[in-house]
């Protein structure tokens, strides 16, 4: 499998820290950290939504992987989607990434009394049954060593049916009509588009594993929906093993695996101009898109400006102080 996965994680963290300081600059990094601290405080003070949604006739489940480092992002993402979807009960289904604390759970449940928290014990019980280590040794090892694969294993191996997964570092500003239409009649796998092709593996290897099927050109695994019964887990195990054997573990491994999964099902891409990745500072300050996905350097604008739009709307919507 090449490089020890534990060492790989340490080296990737170090490289990411260096990239962050080089690309964003020390001043922006410090402003980002301050903004995130303020966001945590604001998240803990968001007004609960039960009074606003108790009479909503329909519930739209949104699935998140979250923990102590992300619960406040998860809350703001789900809250923003609720504000953008009048008449629909948005319910966050939050899967413990192994670090979800009682404090985070209490805040999620206070704001979304109807939220569902899926514990590590529940996750492991279903994974042991559905993805046994004897049959899926690569996926099971990766699950402990490569965090992002849990977006696939922990969420989509649990329980039958369709699930829409969202990364927590997203915010909604207008009604996500395309997602609502999908939710009302889910028939196709869907995903969002990246700003560039980020699979981490050579095109020749990816095309070989796609075996003549059309790969998504620039899939981003921050938003995607699949049906568990339609997933060929044995093929995902085999693709994972072949990727690692051929070119080692790459940072965007999960996107490569998800792209191959979408190729098998001819997945549809949501409108890139509406579901925007890597928004500019100008766009974050004055949002026009349906949704922002804050990646790389755009996280500076997320923590400095993005979440504050939702905090202000929460105040206006409920009359509470955030």
mmCIF file of C-alpha atoms in Angstrom:
data_model
loop_
_atom_site.group_PDB
_atom_site.id
_atom_site.type_symbol
_atom_site.label_atom_id
_atom_site.label_comp_id
_atom_site.label_asym_id
_atom_site.label_seq_id
_atom_site.Cartn_x
_atom_site.Cartn_y
_atom_site.Cartn_z
ATOM 1 C CA UNK A 1 0.000 0.000 0.000
ATOM 2 C CA UNK A 2 3.046 2.214 -0.040
ATOM 3 C CA UNK A 3 3.538 4.921 2.585
ATOM 4 C CA UNK A 4 2.367 4.094 6.115
ATOM 5 C CA UNK A 5 -1.058 5.701 6.435
ATOM 6 C CA UNK A 6 -0.407 7.092 9.911
ATOM 7 C CA UNK A 7 2.766 8.821 8.734
ATOM 8 C CA UNK A 8 0.903 10.010 5.634
ATOM 9 C CA UNK A 9 -1.639 11.808 7.810
ATOM 10 C CA UNK A 10 1.067 13.609 9.801
ATOM 11 C CA UNK A 11 2.880 14.705 6.652
ATOM 12 C CA UNK A 12 -0.344 15.879 5.005
ATOM 13 C CA UNK A 13 -1.248 18.010 8.033
ATOM 14 C CA UNK A 14 2.187 19.622 7.974
ATOM 15 C CA UNK A 15 2.007 20.288 4.239
ATOM 16 C CA UNK A 16 -1.504 21.695 4.561
ATOM 17 C CA UNK A 17 -0.429 24.081 7.327
ATOM 18 C CA UNK A 18 2.477 25.334 5.242
ATOM 19 C CA UNK A 19 0.215 25.758 2.191
ATOM 20 C CA UNK A 20 -2.311 27.667 4.252
ATOM 21 C CA UNK A 21 0.201 30.183 5.606
ATOM 22 C CA UNK A 22 1.844 30.586 2.194
ATOM 23 C CA UNK A 23 -1.402 31.041 0.243
ATOM 24 C CA UNK A 24 -3.453 33.056 2.729
ATOM 25 C CA UNK A 25 -0.799 34.998 4.614
ATOM 26 C CA UNK A 26 -0.386 35.221 8.364
ATOM 27 C CA UNK A 27 -2.826 38.138 8.764
ATOM 28 C CA UNK A 28 -5.659 36.331 6.985
ATOM 29 C CA UNK A 29 -4.985 33.124 8.902
ATOM 30 C CA UNK A 30 -5.294 35.006 12.191
ATOM 31 C CA UNK A 31 -8.480 36.777 11.050
ATOM 32 C CA UNK A 32 -9.883 33.424 9.948
ATOM 33 C CA UNK A 33 -9.184 31.882 13.350
ATOM 34 C CA UNK A 34 -10.817 34.815 15.120
ATOM 35 C CA UNK A 35 -13.845 34.596 12.818
ATOM 36 C CA UNK A 36 -14.212 30.885 13.479
ATOM 37 C CA UNK A 37 -14.085 31.503 17.219
ATOM 38 C CA UNK A 38 -16.879 34.037 16.873
ATOM 39 C CA UNK A 39 -18.807 31.560 14.718
ATOM 40 C CA UNK A 40 -18.603 28.914 17.454
ATOM 41 C CA UNK A 41 -20.065 31.363 19.972
ATOM 42 C CA UNK A 42 -22.811 32.398 17.533
ATOM 43 C CA UNK A 43 -23.662 28.758 16.772
ATOM 44 C CA UNK A 44 -24.114 28.054 20.478
ATOM 45 C CA UNK A 45 -26.602 30.944 20.627
ATOM 46 C CA UNK A 46 -28.680 30.324 17.499
ATOM 47 C CA UNK A 47 -32.410 30.262 18.323
ATOM 48 C CA UNK A 48 -34.023 26.816 18.167
ATOM 49 C CA UNK A 49 -36.108 26.037 15.106
ATOM 50 C CA UNK A 50 -38.808 23.727 16.412
ATOM 51 C CA UNK A 51 -41.435 26.460 16.640
ATOM 52 C CA UNK A 52 -40.775 27.396 13.027
ATOM 53 C CA UNK A 53 -40.966 23.900 11.600
ATOM 54 C CA UNK A 54 -43.290 21.904 13.809
ATOM 55 C CA UNK A 55 -46.176 22.264 11.343
ATOM 56 C CA UNK A 56 -44.135 21.643 8.185
ATOM 57 C CA UNK A 57 -45.652 18.688 6.316
ATOM 58 C CA UNK A 58 -42.435 17.336 4.783
ATOM 59 C CA UNK A 59 -39.012 16.457 6.216
ATOM 60 C CA UNK A 60 -35.858 16.698 4.113
ATOM 61 C CA UNK A 61 -33.079 14.648 5.747
ATOM 62 C CA UNK A 62 -29.573 15.994 5.160
ATOM 63 C CA UNK A 63 -26.669 13.770 6.191
ATOM 64 C CA UNK A 64 -23.497 15.159 7.770
ATOM 65 C CA UNK A 65 -20.282 13.704 9.161
ATOM 66 C CA UNK A 66 -19.326 15.907 12.101
ATOM 67 C CA UNK A 67 -17.341 16.169 15.316
ATOM 68 C CA UNK A 68 -15.899 18.609 17.817
ATOM 69 C CA UNK A 69 -14.043 20.556 15.101
ATOM 70 C CA UNK A 70 -17.056 20.845 12.839
ATOM 71 C CA UNK A 71 -20.345 20.855 14.782
ATOM 72 C CA UNK A 72 -20.699 24.655 14.511
ATOM 73 C CA UNK A 73 -20.198 24.456 10.737
ATOM 74 C CA UNK A 74 -22.785 21.666 10.562
ATOM 75 C CA UNK A 75 -25.285 23.764 12.522
ATOM 76 C CA UNK A 76 -24.835 26.823 10.314
ATOM 77 C CA UNK A 77 -25.099 24.761 7.122
ATOM 78 C CA UNK A 78 -28.330 23.071 8.236
ATOM 79 C CA UNK A 79 -29.709 26.346 9.614
ATOM 80 C CA UNK A 80 -29.007 28.159 6.353
ATOM 81 C CA UNK A 81 -30.731 25.404 4.397
ATOM 82 C CA UNK A 82 -33.762 25.622 6.668
ATOM 83 C CA UNK A 83 -33.976 29.387 6.086
ATOM 84 C CA UNK A 84 -33.702 28.805 2.323
ATOM 85 C CA UNK A 85 -36.439 26.133 2.254
ATOM 86 C CA UNK A 86 -39.686 27.629 3.591
ATOM 87 C CA UNK A 87 -42.393 25.034 4.132
ATOM 88 C CA UNK A 88 -39.889 22.168 4.329
ATOM 89 C CA UNK A 89 -38.613 20.652 7.552
ATOM 90 C CA UNK A 90 -34.848 20.293 7.142
ATOM 91 C CA UNK A 91 -33.582 17.611 9.499
ATOM 92 C CA UNK A 92 -29.846 17.163 10.021
ATOM 93 C CA UNK A 93 -28.800 13.543 10.458
ATOM 94 C CA UNK A 94 -25.384 13.888 12.072
ATOM 95 C CA UNK A 95 -22.922 10.994 12.115
ATOM 96 C CA UNK A 96 -20.303 11.090 14.845
ATOM 97 C CA UNK A 97 -16.873 11.209 13.210
ATOM 98 C CA UNK A 98 -15.351 9.812 16.403
ATOM 99 C CA UNK A 99 -14.890 13.189 18.094
ATOM 100 C CA UNK A 100 -18.427 14.501 18.575
ATOM 101 C CA UNK A 101 -18.636 15.708 22.167
ATOM 102 C CA UNK A 102 -21.618 16.063 24.476
ATOM 103 C CA UNK A 103 -21.303 19.832 24.109
ATOM 104 C CA UNK A 104 -21.647 19.611 20.335
ATOM 105 C CA UNK A 105 -24.537 17.139 20.555
ATOM 106 C CA UNK A 106 -26.382 19.332 23.057
ATOM 107 C CA UNK A 107 -26.043 22.369 20.812
ATOM 108 C CA UNK A 108 -27.231 20.480 17.736
ATOM 109 C CA UNK A 109 -30.240 19.085 19.612
ATOM 110 C CA UNK A 110 -31.067 22.449 21.182
ATOM 111 C CA UNK A 111 -31.185 24.190 17.817
ATOM 112 C CA UNK A 112 -32.690 21.221 15.928
ATOM 113 C CA UNK A 113 -34.738 19.248 18.493
ATOM 114 C CA UNK A 114 -35.754 16.914 15.678
ATOM 115 C CA UNK A 115 -32.126 16.224 14.614
ATOM 116 C CA UNK A 116 -30.857 12.656 14.579
ATOM 117 C CA UNK A 117 -27.444 11.863 16.051
ATOM 118 C CA UNK A 118 -25.875 8.621 14.852
ATOM 119 C CA UNK A 119 -23.316 7.423 17.392
ATOM 120 C CA UNK A 120 -20.075 5.591 16.712
ATOM 121 C CA UNK A 121 -21.569 2.479 18.305
ATOM 122 C CA UNK A 122 -24.493 2.551 15.863
ATOM 123 C CA UNK A 123 -22.173 3.218 12.926
ATOM 124 C CA UNK A 124 -19.829 0.360 13.799
ATOM 125 C CA UNK A 125 -22.679 -2.081 14.357
ATOM 126 C CA UNK A 126 -23.982 -1.467 10.849
ATOM 127 C CA UNK A 127 -20.534 -1.387 9.237
ATOM 128 C CA UNK A 128 -19.531 -4.672 10.859
ATOM 129 C CA UNK A 129 -22.693 -6.185 9.439
ATOM 130 C CA UNK A 130 -22.672 -4.536 6.001
ATOM 131 C CA UNK A 131 -18.932 -4.086 5.330
ATOM 132 C CA UNK A 132 -17.239 -6.911 7.256
ATOM 133 C CA UNK A 133 -13.465 -6.619 7.513
ATOM 134 C CA UNK A 134 -12.954 -10.109 6.101
ATOM 135 C CA UNK A 135 -14.560 -9.045 2.831
ATOM 136 C CA UNK A 136 -13.574 -5.357 2.720
ATOM 137 C CA UNK A 137 -10.093 -5.150 4.287
ATOM 138 C CA UNK A 138 -8.984 -2.095 2.290
ATOM 139 C CA UNK A 139 -12.048 0.014 3.064
ATOM 140 C CA UNK A 140 -11.992 -0.987 6.718
ATOM 141 C CA UNK A 141 -8.314 -0.053 7.106
ATOM 142 C CA UNK A 142 -8.812 3.207 5.241
ATOM 143 C CA UNK A 143 -11.722 4.075 7.503
ATOM 144 C CA UNK A 144 -9.354 4.311 10.474
ATOM 145 C CA UNK A 145 -6.454 5.955 8.655
ATOM 146 C CA UNK A 146 -8.050 8.200 6.015
ATOM 147 C CA UNK A 147 -10.842 10.320 7.508
ATOM 148 C CA UNK A 148 -12.622 11.350 4.315
ATOM 149 C CA UNK A 149 -13.583 7.804 3.319
ATOM 150 C CA UNK A 150 -16.077 7.876 6.217
ATOM 151 C CA UNK A 151 -18.222 10.156 4.067
ATOM 152 C CA UNK A 152 -18.868 7.020 2.041
ATOM 153 C CA UNK A 153 -18.566 4.107 4.485
ATOM 154 C CA UNK A 154 -20.203 5.556 7.600
ATOM 155 C CA UNK A 155 -23.095 7.308 5.897
ATOM 156 C CA UNK A 156 -23.963 5.289 2.838
ATOM 157 C CA UNK A 157 -23.367 1.832 4.307
ATOM 158 C CA UNK A 158 -25.864 2.627 7.063
ATOM 159 C CA UNK A 159 -29.482 1.793 6.354
ATOM 160 C CA UNK A 160 -31.123 1.358 3.000
ATOM 161 C CA UNK A 161 -32.395 4.074 0.712
ATOM 162 C CA UNK A 162 -31.335 7.377 -0.797
ATOM 163 C CA UNK A 163 -29.176 9.805 1.174
ATOM 164 C CA UNK A 164 -27.930 13.296 0.367
ATOM 165 C CA UNK A 165 -24.567 14.026 1.981
ATOM 166 C CA UNK A 166 -23.228 17.546 2.535
ATOM 167 C CA UNK A 167 -19.880 18.764 3.797
ATOM 168 C CA UNK A 168 -20.413 21.063 6.763
ATOM 169 C CA UNK A 169 -18.466 23.995 5.261
ATOM 170 C CA UNK A 170 -21.378 25.051 3.068
ATOM 171 C CA UNK A 171 -24.033 27.761 3.345
ATOM 172 C CA UNK A 172 -27.330 28.236 1.491
ATOM 173 C CA UNK A 173 -28.603 31.668 0.459
ATOM 174 C CA UNK A 174 -31.480 30.865 -1.921
ATOM 175 C CA UNK A 175 -33.909 27.990 -2.295
ATOM 176 C CA UNK A 176 -32.017 24.884 -3.538
ATOM 177 C CA UNK A 177 -34.743 23.988 -6.030
ATOM 178 C CA UNK A 178 -32.617 21.393 -7.796
ATOM 179 C CA UNK A 179 -32.009 19.503 -4.545
ATOM 180 C CA UNK A 180 -35.664 19.825 -3.517
ATOM 181 C CA UNK A 181 -36.792 18.399 -6.868
ATOM 182 C CA UNK A 182 -34.367 15.490 -6.418
ATOM 183 C CA UNK A 183 -35.578 14.859 -2.851
ATOM 184 C CA UNK A 184 -39.219 14.730 -3.905
ATOM 185 C CA UNK A 185 -38.474 12.048 -6.530
ATOM 186 C CA UNK A 186 -34.947 10.617 -6.148
ATOM 187 C CA UNK A 187 -34.136 8.545 -9.212
ATOM 188 C CA UNK A 188 -30.518 9.453 -10.049
ATOM 189 C CA UNK A 189 -27.183 9.768 -8.340
ATOM 190 C CA UNK A 190 -26.173 13.440 -8.151
ATOM 191 C CA UNK A 191 -23.044 15.382 -7.250
ATOM 192 C CA UNK A 192 -21.596 18.880 -7.409
ATOM 193 C CA UNK A 193 -18.833 20.164 -9.664
ATOM 194 C CA UNK A 194 -15.392 21.204 -8.518
ATOM 195 C CA UNK A 195 -13.447 24.250 -9.675
ATOM 196 C CA UNK A 196 -10.934 21.923 -11.305
ATOM 197 C CA UNK A 197 -10.257 18.201 -11.663
ATOM 198 C CA UNK A 198 -8.997 16.991 -8.258
ATOM 199 C CA UNK A 199 -8.747 13.211 -8.162
ATOM 200 C CA UNK A 200 -5.083 12.879 -7.285
ATOM 201 C CA UNK A 201 -4.552 9.987 -9.702
ATOM 202 C CA UNK A 202 -3.399 9.843 -13.290
ATOM 203 C CA UNK A 203 -6.041 10.113 -15.982
ATOM 204 C CA UNK A 204 -4.819 6.837 -17.477
ATOM 205 C CA UNK A 205 -5.395 4.950 -14.212
ATOM 206 C CA UNK A 206 -8.799 6.521 -13.638
ATOM 207 C CA UNK A 207 -9.915 5.744 -17.194
ATOM 208 C CA UNK A 208 -8.695 2.172 -16.822
ATOM 209 C CA UNK A 209 -10.740 1.673 -13.657
ATOM 210 C CA UNK A 210 -13.779 3.359 -15.233
ATOM 211 C CA UNK A 211 -13.654 0.579 -17.849
ATOM 212 C CA UNK A 212 -15.186 2.539 -20.705
ATOM 213 C CA UNK A 213 -17.741 4.434 -18.643
ATOM 214 C CA UNK A 214 -17.823 8.237 -18.630
ATOM 215 C CA UNK A 215 -16.009 9.721 -15.641
ATOM 216 C CA UNK A 216 -17.339 12.973 -14.191
ATOM 217 C CA UNK A 217 -14.952 15.639 -15.379
ATOM 218 C CA UNK A 218 -14.617 17.600 -12.132
ATOM 219 C CA UNK A 219 -16.581 15.886 -9.349
ATOM 220 C CA UNK A 220 -16.481 17.366 -5.867
ATOM 221 C CA UNK A 221 -17.485 14.978 -3.088
ATOM 222 C CA UNK A 222 -18.752 17.750 -0.813
ATOM 223 C CA UNK A 223 -22.308 17.219 -2.041
ATOM 224 C CA UNK A 224 -23.558 13.968 -3.467
ATOM 225 C CA UNK A 225 -26.527 11.625 -3.241
ATOM 226 C CA UNK A 226 -26.618 7.882 -3.807
ATOM 227 C CA UNK A 227 -28.861 4.908 -3.105
ATOM 228 C CA UNK A 228 -27.255 2.274 -0.908
ATOM 229 C CA UNK A 229 -28.852 -0.673 -2.704
ATOM 230 C CA UNK A 230 -27.366 0.450 -6.025
ATOM 231 C CA UNK A 231 -23.776 0.663 -4.747
ATOM 232 C CA UNK A 232 -21.428 -2.155 -5.716
ATOM 233 C CA UNK A 233 -19.297 -2.226 -2.552
ATOM 234 C CA UNK A 234 -17.129 -5.058 -3.851
ATOM 235 C CA UNK A 235 -16.184 -2.846 -6.797
ATOM 236 C CA UNK A 236 -15.404 0.074 -4.471
ATOM 237 C CA UNK A 237 -13.152 -2.229 -2.454
ATOM 238 C CA UNK A 238 -11.410 -3.410 -5.628
ATOM 239 C CA UNK A 239 -11.020 0.132 -7.026
ATOM 240 C CA UNK A 240 -9.619 1.322 -3.694
ATOM 241 C CA UNK A 241 -7.086 -1.479 -3.607
ATOM 242 C CA UNK A 242 -6.011 -0.886 -7.214
ATOM 243 C CA UNK A 243 -5.646 2.882 -6.723
ATOM 244 C CA UNK A 244 -3.446 2.370 -3.677
ATOM 245 C CA UNK A 245 -1.343 -0.334 -5.290
ATOM 246 C CA UNK A 246 -0.794 1.642 -8.475
ATOM 247 C CA UNK A 247 -0.146 5.177 -7.229
ATOM 248 C CA UNK A 248 -0.385 5.169 -3.430
ATOM 249 C CA UNK A 249 -2.669 7.135 -1.156
ATOM 250 C CA UNK A 250 -3.437 10.619 -2.459
ATOM 251 C CA UNK A 251 -5.149 13.489 -0.633
ATOM 252 C CA UNK A 252 -8.205 13.407 -2.928
ATOM 253 C CA UNK A 253 -8.587 9.622 -2.751
ATOM 254 C CA UNK A 254 -12.252 9.864 -1.705
ATOM 255 C CA UNK A 255 -13.082 12.017 -4.722
ATOM 256 C CA UNK A 256 -11.432 9.511 -7.038
ATOM 257 C CA UNK A 257 -13.472 6.659 -5.531
ATOM 258 C CA UNK A 258 -16.684 8.716 -5.654
ATOM 259 C CA UNK A 259 -16.020 9.706 -9.275
ATOM 260 C CA UNK A 260 -15.697 6.033 -10.202
ATOM 261 C CA UNK A 261 -18.946 5.315 -8.363
ATOM 262 C CA UNK A 262 -20.704 8.108 -10.272
ATOM 263 C CA UNK A 263 -19.312 6.794 -13.561
ATOM 264 C CA UNK A 264 -21.032 3.455 -12.877
ATOM 265 C CA UNK A 265 -24.377 5.226 -12.450
ATOM 266 C CA UNK A 266 -24.098 8.120 -14.908
ATOM 267 C CA UNK A 267 -24.560 10.600 -12.071
ATOM 268 C CA UNK A 268 -25.991 14.051 -12.751
ATOM 269 C CA UNK A 269 -24.116 17.221 -11.805
ATOM 270 C CA UNK A 270 -26.002 20.067 -10.119
ATOM 271 C CA UNK A 271 -25.692 23.502 -11.713
ATOM 272 C CA UNK A 272 -22.202 24.803 -11.006
ATOM 273 C CA UNK A 273 -23.278 28.455 -11.110
ATOM 274 C CA UNK A 274 -25.863 27.785 -8.385
ATOM 275 C CA UNK A 275 -23.883 25.366 -6.227
ATOM 276 C CA UNK A 276 -20.682 27.329 -6.179
ATOM 277 C CA UNK A 277 -17.353 26.029 -4.969
ATOM 278 C CA UNK A 278 -14.493 28.309 -3.938
ATOM 279 C CA UNK A 279 -16.474 31.585 -3.990
ATOM 280 C CA UNK A 280 -14.596 34.878 -4.304
ATOM 281 C CA UNK A 281 -14.479 37.460 -1.541
ATOM 282 C CA UNK A 282 -16.939 39.630 -3.480
ATOM 283 C CA UNK A 283 -19.386 36.721 -3.817
ATOM 284 C CA UNK A 284 -19.091 35.850 -0.125
ATOM 285 C CA UNK A 285 -19.697 39.447 0.921
ATOM 286 C CA UNK A 286 -22.731 39.741 -1.398
ATOM 287 C CA UNK A 287 -23.989 36.231 -2.171
ATOM 288 C CA UNK A 288 -25.822 35.584 -5.428
ATOM 289 C CA UNK A 289 -25.472 31.784 -5.709
ATOM 290 C CA UNK A 290 -27.841 29.268 -4.165
ATOM 291 C CA UNK A 291 -25.045 27.713 -2.134
ATOM 292 C CA UNK A 292 -21.366 28.257 -1.354
ATOM 293 C CA UNK A 293 -18.881 25.477 -0.659
ATOM 294 C CA UNK A 294 -15.904 27.074 1.060
ATOM 295 C CA UNK A 295 -12.713 25.261 0.117
ATOM 296 C CA UNK A 296 -9.029 26.190 0.324
ATOM 297 C CA UNK A 297 -8.407 29.953 0.569
ATOM 298 C CA UNK A 298 -12.134 30.785 0.396
ATOM 299 C CA UNK A 299 -12.422 29.611 4.008
ATOM 300 C CA UNK A 300 -10.942 32.983 4.976
ATOM 301 C CA UNK A 301 -14.026 34.720 3.578
ATOM 302 C CA UNK A 302 -16.304 32.048 5.055
ATOM 303 C CA UNK A 303 -15.141 32.691 8.596
ATOM 304 C CA UNK A 304 -14.836 36.438 8.156
ATOM 305 C CA UNK A 305 -18.093 37.108 6.293
ATOM 306 C CA UNK A 306 -20.084 34.074 5.117
ATOM 307 C CA UNK A 307 -21.674 32.728 8.291
ATOM 308 C CA UNK A 308 -22.580 36.231 9.471
ATOM 309 C CA UNK A 309 -25.234 36.471 6.723
ATOM 310 C CA UNK A 310 -26.990 33.473 8.277
ATOM 311 C CA UNK A 311 -26.621 34.806 11.818
ATOM 312 C CA UNK A 312 -28.288 38.072 10.756
ATOM 313 C CA UNK A 313 -31.086 36.202 8.998
ATOM 314 C CA UNK A 314 -31.625 34.083 12.114
ATOM 315 C CA UNK A 315 -32.096 37.249 14.166
ATOM 316 C CA UNK A 316 -34.493 38.696 11.601
ATOM 317 C CA UNK A 317 -36.390 35.423 11.297
ATOM 318 C CA UNK A 318 -36.920 34.857 15.034
ATOM 319 C CA UNK A 319 -36.284 38.182 16.692
ATOM 320 C CA UNK A 320 -33.675 36.533 18.914
ATOM 321 C CA UNK A 321 -30.193 37.870 19.555
ATOM 322 C CA UNK A 322 -27.275 35.813 18.228
#
